Coordinates of C-alpha atoms and ligand atoms in Angstrom, one line a residue:
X812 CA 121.3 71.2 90.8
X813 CA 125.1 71.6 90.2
X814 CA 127.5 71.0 92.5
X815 CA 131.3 71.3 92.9
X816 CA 133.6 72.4 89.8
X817 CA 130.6 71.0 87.4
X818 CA 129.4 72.7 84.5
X819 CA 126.2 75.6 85.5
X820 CA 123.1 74.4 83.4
X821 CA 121.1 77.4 81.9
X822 CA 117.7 77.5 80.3
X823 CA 117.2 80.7 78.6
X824 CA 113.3 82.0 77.8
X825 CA 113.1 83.7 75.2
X826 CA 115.1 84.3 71.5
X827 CA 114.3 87.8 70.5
X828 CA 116.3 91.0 70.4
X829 CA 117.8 90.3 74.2
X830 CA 117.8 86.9 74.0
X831 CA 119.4 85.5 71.0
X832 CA 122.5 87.9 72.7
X833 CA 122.6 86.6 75.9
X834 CA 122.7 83.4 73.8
X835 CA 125.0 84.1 72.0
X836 CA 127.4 85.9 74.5
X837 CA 126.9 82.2 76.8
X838 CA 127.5 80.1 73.7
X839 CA 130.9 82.1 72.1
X840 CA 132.6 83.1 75.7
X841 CA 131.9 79.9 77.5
X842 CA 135.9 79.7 78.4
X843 CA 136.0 83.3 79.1
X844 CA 133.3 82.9 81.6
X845 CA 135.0 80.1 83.1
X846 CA 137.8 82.2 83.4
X847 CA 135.9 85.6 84.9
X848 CA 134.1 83.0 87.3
X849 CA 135.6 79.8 88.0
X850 CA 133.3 77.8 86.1
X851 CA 131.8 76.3 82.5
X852 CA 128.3 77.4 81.9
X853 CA 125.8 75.8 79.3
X854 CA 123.4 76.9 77.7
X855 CA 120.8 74.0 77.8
X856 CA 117.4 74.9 76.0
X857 CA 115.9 78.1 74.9
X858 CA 112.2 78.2 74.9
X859 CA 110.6 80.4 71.6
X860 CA 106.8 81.0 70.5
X861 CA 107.6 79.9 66.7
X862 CA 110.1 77.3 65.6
X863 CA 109.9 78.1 61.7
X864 CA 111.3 81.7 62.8
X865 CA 115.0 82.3 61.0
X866 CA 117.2 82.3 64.0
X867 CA 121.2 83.5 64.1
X868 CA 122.8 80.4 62.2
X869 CA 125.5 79.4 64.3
X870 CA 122.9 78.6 67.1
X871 CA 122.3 74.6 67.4
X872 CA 118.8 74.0 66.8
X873 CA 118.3 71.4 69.0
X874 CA 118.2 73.9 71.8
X875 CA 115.2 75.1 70.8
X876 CA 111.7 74.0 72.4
X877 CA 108.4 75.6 72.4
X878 CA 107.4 73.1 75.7
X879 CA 108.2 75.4 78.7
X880 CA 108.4 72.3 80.6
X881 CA 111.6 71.7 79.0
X882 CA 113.1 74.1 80.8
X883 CA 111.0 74.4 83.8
X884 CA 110.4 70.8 85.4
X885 CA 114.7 70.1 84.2
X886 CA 115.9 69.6 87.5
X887 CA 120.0 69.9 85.5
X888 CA 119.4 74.0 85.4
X889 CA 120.8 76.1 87.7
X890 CA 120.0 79.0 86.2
X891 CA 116.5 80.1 84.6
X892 CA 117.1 83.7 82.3
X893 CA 113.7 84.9 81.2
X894 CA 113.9 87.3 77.8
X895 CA 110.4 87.0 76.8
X896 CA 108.9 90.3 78.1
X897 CA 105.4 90.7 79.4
X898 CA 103.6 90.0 82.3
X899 CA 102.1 86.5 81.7
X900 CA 103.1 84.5 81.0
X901 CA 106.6 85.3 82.1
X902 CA 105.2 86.3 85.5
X903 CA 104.1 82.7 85.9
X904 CA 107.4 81.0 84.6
X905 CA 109.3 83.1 86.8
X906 CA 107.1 82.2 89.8
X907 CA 107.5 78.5 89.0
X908 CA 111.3 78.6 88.3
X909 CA 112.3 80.1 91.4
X910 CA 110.0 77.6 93.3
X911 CA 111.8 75.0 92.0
X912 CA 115.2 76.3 93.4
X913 CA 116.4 77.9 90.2
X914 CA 118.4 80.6 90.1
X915 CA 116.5 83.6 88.2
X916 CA 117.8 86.5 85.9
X917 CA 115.1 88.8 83.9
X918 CA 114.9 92.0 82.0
X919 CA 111.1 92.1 82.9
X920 CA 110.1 96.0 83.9
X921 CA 106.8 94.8 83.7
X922 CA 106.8 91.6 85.6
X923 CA 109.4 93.5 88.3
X924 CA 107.4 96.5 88.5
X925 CA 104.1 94.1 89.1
X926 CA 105.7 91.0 90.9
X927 CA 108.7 92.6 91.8
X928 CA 107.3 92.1 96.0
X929 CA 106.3 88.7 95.5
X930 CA 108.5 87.2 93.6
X931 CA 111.5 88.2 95.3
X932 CA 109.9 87.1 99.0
X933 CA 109.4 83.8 97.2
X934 CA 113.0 84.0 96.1
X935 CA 114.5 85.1 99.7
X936 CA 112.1 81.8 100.8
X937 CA 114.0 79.8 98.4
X938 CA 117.4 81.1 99.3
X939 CA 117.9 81.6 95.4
X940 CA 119.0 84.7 93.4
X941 CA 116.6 86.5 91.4
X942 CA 118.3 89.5 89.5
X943 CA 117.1 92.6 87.0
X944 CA 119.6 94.9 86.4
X945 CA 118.4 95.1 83.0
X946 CA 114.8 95.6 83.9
X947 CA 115.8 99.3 83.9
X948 CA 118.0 101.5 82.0
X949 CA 119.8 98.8 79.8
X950 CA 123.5 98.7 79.6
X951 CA 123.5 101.4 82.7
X952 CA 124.3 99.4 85.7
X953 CA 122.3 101.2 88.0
X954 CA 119.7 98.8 89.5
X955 CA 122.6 97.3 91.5
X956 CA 123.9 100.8 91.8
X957 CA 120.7 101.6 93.6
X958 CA 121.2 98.5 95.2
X959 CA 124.3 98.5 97.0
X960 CA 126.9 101.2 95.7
X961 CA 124.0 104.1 96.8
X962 CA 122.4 102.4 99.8
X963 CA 124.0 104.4 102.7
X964 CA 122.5 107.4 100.9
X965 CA 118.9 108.8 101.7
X966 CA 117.7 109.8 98.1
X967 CA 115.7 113.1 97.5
X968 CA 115.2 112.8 93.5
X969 CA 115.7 110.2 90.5
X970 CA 115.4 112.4 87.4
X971 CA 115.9 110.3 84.2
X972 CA 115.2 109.2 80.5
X973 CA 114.1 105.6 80.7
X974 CA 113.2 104.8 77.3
X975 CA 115.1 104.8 74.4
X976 CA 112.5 104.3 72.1
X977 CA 111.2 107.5 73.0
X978 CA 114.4 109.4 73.1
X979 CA 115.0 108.0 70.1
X980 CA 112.2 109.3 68.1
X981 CA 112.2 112.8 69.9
X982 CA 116.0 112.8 68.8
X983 CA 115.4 112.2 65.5
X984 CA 112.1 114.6 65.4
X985 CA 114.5 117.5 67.0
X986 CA 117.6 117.1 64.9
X987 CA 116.3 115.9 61.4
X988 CA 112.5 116.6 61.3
X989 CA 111.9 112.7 61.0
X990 CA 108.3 112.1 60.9
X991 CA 107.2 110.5 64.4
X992 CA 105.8 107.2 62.2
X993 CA 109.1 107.0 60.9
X994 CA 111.7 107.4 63.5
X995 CA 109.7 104.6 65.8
X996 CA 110.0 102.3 62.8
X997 CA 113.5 102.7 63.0
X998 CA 113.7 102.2 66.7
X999 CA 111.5 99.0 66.1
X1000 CA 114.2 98.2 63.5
X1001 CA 117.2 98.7 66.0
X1002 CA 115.3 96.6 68.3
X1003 CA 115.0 98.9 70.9
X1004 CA 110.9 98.7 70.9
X1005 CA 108.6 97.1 73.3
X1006 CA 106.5 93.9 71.6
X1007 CA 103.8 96.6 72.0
X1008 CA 105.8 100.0 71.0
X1009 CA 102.8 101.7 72.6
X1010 CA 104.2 100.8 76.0
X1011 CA 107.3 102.8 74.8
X1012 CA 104.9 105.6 73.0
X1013 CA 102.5 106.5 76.4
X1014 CA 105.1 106.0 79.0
X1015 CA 104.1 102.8 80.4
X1016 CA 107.4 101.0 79.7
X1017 CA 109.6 104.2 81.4
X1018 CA 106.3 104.1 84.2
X1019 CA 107.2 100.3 84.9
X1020 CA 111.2 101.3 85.1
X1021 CA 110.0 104.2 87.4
X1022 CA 108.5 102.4 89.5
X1023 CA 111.3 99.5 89.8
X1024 CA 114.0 101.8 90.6
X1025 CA 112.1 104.4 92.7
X1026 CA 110.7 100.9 94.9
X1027 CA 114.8 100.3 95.5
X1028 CA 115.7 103.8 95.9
X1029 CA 113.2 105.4 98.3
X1030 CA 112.5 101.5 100.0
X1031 CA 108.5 101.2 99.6
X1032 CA 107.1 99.6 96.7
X1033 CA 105.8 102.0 94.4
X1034 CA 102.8 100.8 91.8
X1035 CA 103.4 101.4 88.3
X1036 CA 99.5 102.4 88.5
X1037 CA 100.4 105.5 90.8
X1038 CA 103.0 107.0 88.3
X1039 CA 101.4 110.0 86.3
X1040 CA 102.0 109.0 83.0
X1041 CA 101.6 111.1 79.4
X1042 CA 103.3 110.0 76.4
X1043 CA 104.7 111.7 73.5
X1044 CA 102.5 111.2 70.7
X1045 CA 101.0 115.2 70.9
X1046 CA 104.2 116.6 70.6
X1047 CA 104.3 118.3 66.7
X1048 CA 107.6 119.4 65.0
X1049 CA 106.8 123.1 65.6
X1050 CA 106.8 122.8 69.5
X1051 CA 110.9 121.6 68.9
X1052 CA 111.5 124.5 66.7
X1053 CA 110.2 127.0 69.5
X1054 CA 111.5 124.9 72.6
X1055 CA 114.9 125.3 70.4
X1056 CA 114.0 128.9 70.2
X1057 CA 113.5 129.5 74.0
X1058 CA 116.6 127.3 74.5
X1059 CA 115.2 124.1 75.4
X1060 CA 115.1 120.4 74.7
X1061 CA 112.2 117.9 74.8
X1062 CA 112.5 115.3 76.5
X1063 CA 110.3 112.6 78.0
X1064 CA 111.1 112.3 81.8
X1065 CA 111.2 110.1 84.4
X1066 CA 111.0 111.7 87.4
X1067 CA 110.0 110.7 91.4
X1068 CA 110.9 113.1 94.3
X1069 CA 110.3 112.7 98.0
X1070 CA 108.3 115.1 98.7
X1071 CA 109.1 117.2 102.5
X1072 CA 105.5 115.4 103.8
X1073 CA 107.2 112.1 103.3
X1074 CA 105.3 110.9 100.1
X1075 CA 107.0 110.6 97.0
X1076 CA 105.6 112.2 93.7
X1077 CA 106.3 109.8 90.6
X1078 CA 106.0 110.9 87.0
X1079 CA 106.1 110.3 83.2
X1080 CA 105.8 113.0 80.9
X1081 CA 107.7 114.8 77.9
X1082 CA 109.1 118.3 79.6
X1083 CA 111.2 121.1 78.1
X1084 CA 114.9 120.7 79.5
X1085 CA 117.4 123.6 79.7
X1086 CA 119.7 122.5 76.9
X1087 CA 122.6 123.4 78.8
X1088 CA 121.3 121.0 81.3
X1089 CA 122.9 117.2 80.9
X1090 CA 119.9 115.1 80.5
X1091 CA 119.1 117.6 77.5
X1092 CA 121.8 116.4 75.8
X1093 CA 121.1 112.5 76.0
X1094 CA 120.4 111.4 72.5
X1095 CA 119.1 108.6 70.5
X1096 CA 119.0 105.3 71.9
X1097 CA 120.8 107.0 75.4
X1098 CA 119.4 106.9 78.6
X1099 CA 120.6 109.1 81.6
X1100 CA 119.9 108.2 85.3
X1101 CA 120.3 111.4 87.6
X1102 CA 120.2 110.5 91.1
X1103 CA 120.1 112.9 94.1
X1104 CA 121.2 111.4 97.7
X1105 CA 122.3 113.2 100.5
X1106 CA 125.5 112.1 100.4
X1107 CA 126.8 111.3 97.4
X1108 CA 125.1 114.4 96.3
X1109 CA 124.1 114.1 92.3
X1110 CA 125.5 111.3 90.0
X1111 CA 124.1 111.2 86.9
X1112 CA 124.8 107.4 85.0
X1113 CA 124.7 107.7 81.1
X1114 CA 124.5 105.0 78.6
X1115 CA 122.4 103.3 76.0
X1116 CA 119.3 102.7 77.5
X1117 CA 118.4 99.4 74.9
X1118 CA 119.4 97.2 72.2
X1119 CA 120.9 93.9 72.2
X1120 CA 124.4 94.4 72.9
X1121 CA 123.9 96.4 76.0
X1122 CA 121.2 95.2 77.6
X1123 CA 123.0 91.8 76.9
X1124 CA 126.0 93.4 79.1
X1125 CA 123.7 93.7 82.0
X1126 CA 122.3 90.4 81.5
X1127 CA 125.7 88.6 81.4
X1128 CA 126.7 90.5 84.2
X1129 CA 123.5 89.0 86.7
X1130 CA 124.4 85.5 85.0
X1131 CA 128.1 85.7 85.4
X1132 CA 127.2 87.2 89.5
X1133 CA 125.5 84.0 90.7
X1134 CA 128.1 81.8 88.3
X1135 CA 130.6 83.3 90.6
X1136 CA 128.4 83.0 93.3
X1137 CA 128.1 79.4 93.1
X1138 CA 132.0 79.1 91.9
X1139 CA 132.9 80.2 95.0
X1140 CA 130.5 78.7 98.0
X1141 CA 129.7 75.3 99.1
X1142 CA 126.9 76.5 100.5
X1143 CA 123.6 78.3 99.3
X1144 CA 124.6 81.2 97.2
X1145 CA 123.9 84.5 98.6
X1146 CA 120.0 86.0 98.9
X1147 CA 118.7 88.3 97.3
X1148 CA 119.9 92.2 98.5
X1149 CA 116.8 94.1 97.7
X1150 CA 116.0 96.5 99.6
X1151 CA 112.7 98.2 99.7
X1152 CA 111.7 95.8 96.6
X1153 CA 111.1 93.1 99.1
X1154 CA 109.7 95.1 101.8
X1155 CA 105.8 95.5 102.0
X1156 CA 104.0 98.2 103.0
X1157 CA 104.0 102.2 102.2
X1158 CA 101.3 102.0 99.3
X1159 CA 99.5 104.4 101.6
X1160 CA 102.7 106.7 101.4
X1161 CA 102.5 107.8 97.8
X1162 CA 102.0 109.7 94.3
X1163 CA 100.2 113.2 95.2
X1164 CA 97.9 113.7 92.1
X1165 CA 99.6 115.7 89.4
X1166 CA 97.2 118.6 90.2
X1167 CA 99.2 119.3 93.5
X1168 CA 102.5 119.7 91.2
X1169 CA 104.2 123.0 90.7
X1170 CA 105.8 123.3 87.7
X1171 CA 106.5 125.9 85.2
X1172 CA 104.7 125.3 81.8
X1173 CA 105.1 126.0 78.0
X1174 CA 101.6 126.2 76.2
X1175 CA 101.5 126.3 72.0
X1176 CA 97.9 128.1 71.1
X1177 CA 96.4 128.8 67.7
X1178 CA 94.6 131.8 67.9
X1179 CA 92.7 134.7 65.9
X1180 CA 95.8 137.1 64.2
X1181 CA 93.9 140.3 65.8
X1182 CA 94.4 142.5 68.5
X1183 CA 93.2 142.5 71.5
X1184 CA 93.6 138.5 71.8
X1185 CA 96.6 138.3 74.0
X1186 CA 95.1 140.7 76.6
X1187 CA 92.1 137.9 76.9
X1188 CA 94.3 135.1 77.2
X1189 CA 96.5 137.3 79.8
X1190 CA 93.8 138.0 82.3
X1191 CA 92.5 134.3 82.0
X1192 CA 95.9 133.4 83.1
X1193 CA 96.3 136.1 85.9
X1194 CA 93.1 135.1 87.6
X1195 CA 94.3 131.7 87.9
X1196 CA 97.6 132.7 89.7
X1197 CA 99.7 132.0 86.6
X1198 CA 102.5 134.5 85.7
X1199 CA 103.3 135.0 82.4
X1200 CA 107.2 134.7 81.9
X1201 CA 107.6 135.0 77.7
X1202 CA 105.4 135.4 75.0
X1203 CA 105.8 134.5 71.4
X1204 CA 103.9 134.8 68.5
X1205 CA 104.7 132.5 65.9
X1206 CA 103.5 131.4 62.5
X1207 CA 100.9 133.8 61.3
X1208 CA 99.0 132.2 58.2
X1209 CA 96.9 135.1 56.7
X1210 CA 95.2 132.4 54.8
X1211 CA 93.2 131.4 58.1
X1212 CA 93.7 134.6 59.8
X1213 CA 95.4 133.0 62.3
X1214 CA 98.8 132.7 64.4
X1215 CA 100.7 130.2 66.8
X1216 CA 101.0 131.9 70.5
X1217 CA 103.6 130.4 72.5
X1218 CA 103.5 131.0 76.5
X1219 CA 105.5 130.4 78.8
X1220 CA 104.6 130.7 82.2
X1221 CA 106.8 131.7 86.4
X1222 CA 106.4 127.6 88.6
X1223 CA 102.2 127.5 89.1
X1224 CA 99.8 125.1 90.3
X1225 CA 98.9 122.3 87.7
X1226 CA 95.1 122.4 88.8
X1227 CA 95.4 126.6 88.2
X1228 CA 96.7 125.5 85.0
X1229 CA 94.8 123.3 83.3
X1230 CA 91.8 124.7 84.5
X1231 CA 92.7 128.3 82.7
X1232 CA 93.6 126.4 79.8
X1233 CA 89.6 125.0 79.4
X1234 CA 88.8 128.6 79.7
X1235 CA 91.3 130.2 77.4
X1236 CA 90.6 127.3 75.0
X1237 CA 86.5 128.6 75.7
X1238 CA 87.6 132.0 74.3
X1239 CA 86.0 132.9 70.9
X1240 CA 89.2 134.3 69.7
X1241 CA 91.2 130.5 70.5
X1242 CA 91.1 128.4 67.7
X1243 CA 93.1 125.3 69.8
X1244 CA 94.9 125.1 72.6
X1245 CA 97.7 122.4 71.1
X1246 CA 100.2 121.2 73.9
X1247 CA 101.0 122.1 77.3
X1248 CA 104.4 120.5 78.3
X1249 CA 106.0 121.1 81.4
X1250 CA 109.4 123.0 82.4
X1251 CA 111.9 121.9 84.5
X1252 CA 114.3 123.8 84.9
Ligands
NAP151 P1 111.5 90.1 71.6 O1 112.6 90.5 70.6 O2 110.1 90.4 71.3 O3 111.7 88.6 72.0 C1 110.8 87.9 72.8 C2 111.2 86.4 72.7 O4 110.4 85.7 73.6 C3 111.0 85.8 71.3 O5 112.1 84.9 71.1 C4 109.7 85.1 71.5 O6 109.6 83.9 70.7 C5 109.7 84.7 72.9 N1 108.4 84.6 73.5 C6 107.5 85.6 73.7 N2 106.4 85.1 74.3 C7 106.5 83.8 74.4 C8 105.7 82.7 74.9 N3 104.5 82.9 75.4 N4 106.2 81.5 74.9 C9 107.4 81.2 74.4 N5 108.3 82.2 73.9 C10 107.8 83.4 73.9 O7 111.8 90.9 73.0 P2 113.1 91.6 73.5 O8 113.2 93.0 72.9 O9 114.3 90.7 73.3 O10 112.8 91.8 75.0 C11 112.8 90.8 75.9 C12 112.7 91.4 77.4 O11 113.8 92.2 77.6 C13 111.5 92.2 77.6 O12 111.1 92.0 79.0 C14 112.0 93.6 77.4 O13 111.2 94.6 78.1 C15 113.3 93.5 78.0 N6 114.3 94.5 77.5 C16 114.4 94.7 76.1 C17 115.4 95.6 75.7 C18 115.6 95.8 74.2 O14 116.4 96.7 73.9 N7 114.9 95.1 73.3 C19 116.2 96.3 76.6 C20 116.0 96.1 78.0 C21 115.1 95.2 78.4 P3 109.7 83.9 69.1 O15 111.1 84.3 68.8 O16 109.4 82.6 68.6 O17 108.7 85.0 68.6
HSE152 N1 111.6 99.3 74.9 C1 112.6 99.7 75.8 C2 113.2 101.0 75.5 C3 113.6 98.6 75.9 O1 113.0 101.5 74.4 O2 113.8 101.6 76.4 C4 114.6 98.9 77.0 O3 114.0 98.6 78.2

């Protein structure tokens, strides 16, 4: 390990979209990090899958190793930064480099979200840093927000769009019509996609974030596994043009609230916004962090929520922390300030089944173009409790004899919901019942 004015020794894992910036950020700025920090870094190996892969040009070759060992038994690093993504085996590598007294940084949701416990008791064992500020909103700094700037406050609500591939396809589906194929082949383009994009797609990836920055805000881990999660892939270009209509936005949400019992309800799921409301105007690659506490009241942090510039920003700014960290002590650098993260216990204080929510609700029908048929559908609803606040009729095809019904409903009981939907959609005049997304308002 480095001591005194020496030169801080980093292994990098990982060459991809993230990466190949923090790379090259550590390789063109050395001096200006000595200068921010007090000391020269180097970049000392970068572990990739592939070798024969074209790389950025100006990056010297002989960095490269596909022998993990390289970088994890090296006892010259300082500093391990793991850009590889997944849970294994980055999980592992992680594990092993901050056993061996390394220094971690990671933009791992999934390993945090999954390890997150663990790994950081290990780390708080091995009096060595182990940061993730990017694990979570990308450029938006507000893991350590959560972390330190918010602590004094106790927090009743993160609401939030986590994903920007998801954003960005539900941009481009609102604004130009783009095809859903297409506008995620132009996030994967960006490089703002999971390896998987169907992490990005169901609302895993914003369900690992969730549960990351819910664990440090409401201090109790909180499993990915007990976040309600429904992606985006039902949504269909007529249910923007009536949201629109109604005056709303879709968007896919993030949301966990402490509930008054003491549990705290976490979920993923597209919703229609209020487009006067501010996260219904976050667009394309933009993520937005809205963050109730009881006394700072509600901050909302904007920015974009991927890509390889930004999320390089929050990268470089864990790396140049502990730099400066060691720059400035003789003796071990400070632990790990996690709260909640590292504390166990409290899975038994969690996630109320979505059937328990109350929300209001917008549901698309295709139903017989005849009279009578919103009468049926009407007393279905009242039985079950649900009040009717608009209806529309959209779309009438005389070809089929049929027309789009679009209901919104007053805040009702999810369970008194869905379970009028199976009867409505039972009713002879129904053709389909095509999306139910939730309001909130
Ligand atoms: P990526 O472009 O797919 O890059 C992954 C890199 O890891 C590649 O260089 C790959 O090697 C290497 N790699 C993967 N598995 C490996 C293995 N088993 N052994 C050795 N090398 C391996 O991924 P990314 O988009 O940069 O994302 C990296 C991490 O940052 C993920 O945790 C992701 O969730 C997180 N993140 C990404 C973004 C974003 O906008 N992309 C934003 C925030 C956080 P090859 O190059 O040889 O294939
Ligand atoms: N795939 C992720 C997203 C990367 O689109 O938000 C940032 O974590």
């Amino acid at each position: 390990m480095t001591r005194g004015n020496s030169t801080i020794n980093i292994g990098l894992m990982g060459l991809g979209t993230v990466g190949g910036g923090v790379a090259a950020s550590l390789l063109d700025n050395a001096e200006a990090i000595k200068q921010k920090t007090g000391r020269m870094v180097r970049l000392k190996r970068a572990l990739v899958r592939d070798l024969s892969r074209p790389r950025d040009p100006s990056l010297p070759t002989e960095l490269l190793t596909t022998n993990p060992e390289d970088i994890l038994s090296d006892p010259d690093l300082d500093i391990v930064v793991e850009m590889m993504g997944g849970d294994s085996p980055a999980g592992e590598y992680l594990e092993r480099a901050i056993a061996a007294g390394k220094h971690v940084v990671t933009a791992n949701k999934e390993v945090m979200s999954r390890r997150g416990p663990s790994l950081l008791a290990l780390a708080q064992e091995r009096r060595v840093n182990l940061l993730f500020e990017a694990s979570a909103g990308g450029g938006i700094p507000i893991v350590g927000c959560l972390m330190s700037q918010l602590l004094a406050n106790d927090i009743s609500s993160i609401r939030s769009i986590i994903n920007g591939t998801t954003n960005y396809i539900l941009t481009r589906m609102a604004r130009e019509q783009t095809p859903f194929a297409d506008a995620l082949a132009e996030a994967q383009a960006h490089g703002y996609a999971e390896a998987d994009p169907t992490n990005d797609i169901e609302g895993i990836d914003a369900a690992y974030k969730l549960s990351v920055l819910g664990s440090l805000a409401f201090h109790r881990p909180i499993p990915h596994h007990l976040v309600y999660t429904e992606g985006i892939s039902r949504l269909a270009p007529e249910d923007f043009r009536y949201a629109a209509e109604l005056g709303y936005a879709i968007k896919s949400l993030a949301i966990a609230v402490a509930e008054p019992d003491g549990a705290v309800r976490a979920r993923v799921h597209p919703a229609l916004v209020p487009d006067n409301h501010l996260l219904a105007n976050v667009d394309g690659v933009y993520n937005a962090i809205e963050v109730t506490g009881d006394l700072c009241g509600q901050i909302i942090l904007h920015g974009q929520g991927a890509g390889r510039d930004a999320t390089t920003s929050a990268v470089m700014g864990d790396v140049l922390g502990i730099v400066r960290a060691l720059a400035n002590s003789d003796g071990p650098p400070p632990l790990p300030d996690t709260p909640g993260m590292a504390q166990d216990g409290g899975l038994d204080v969690l996630a109320h089944p979505i059937d328990e929510l109350s929300s209001a609700y917008y549901m698309r029908l295709t139903c017989a173009d005849q009279a009578g048929v919103l009468a049926q559908i009407a007393q279905i609803l009242g039985d079950g409790n649900i009040s009717i606040a608009t209806v529309i009729q959209k779309d009438t095809d005389p070809g089929s004899g049929t027309a789009q019904l679009v209901i919104t409903t007053y805040p009702s009981r999810e369970a008194d919901v869905q379970s009028a939907l199976r009867a409505v959609s039972e009713l002879g005049v129904v053709v389909s019942v095509n999306n139910l997304i939730r309001i909130e308002e």
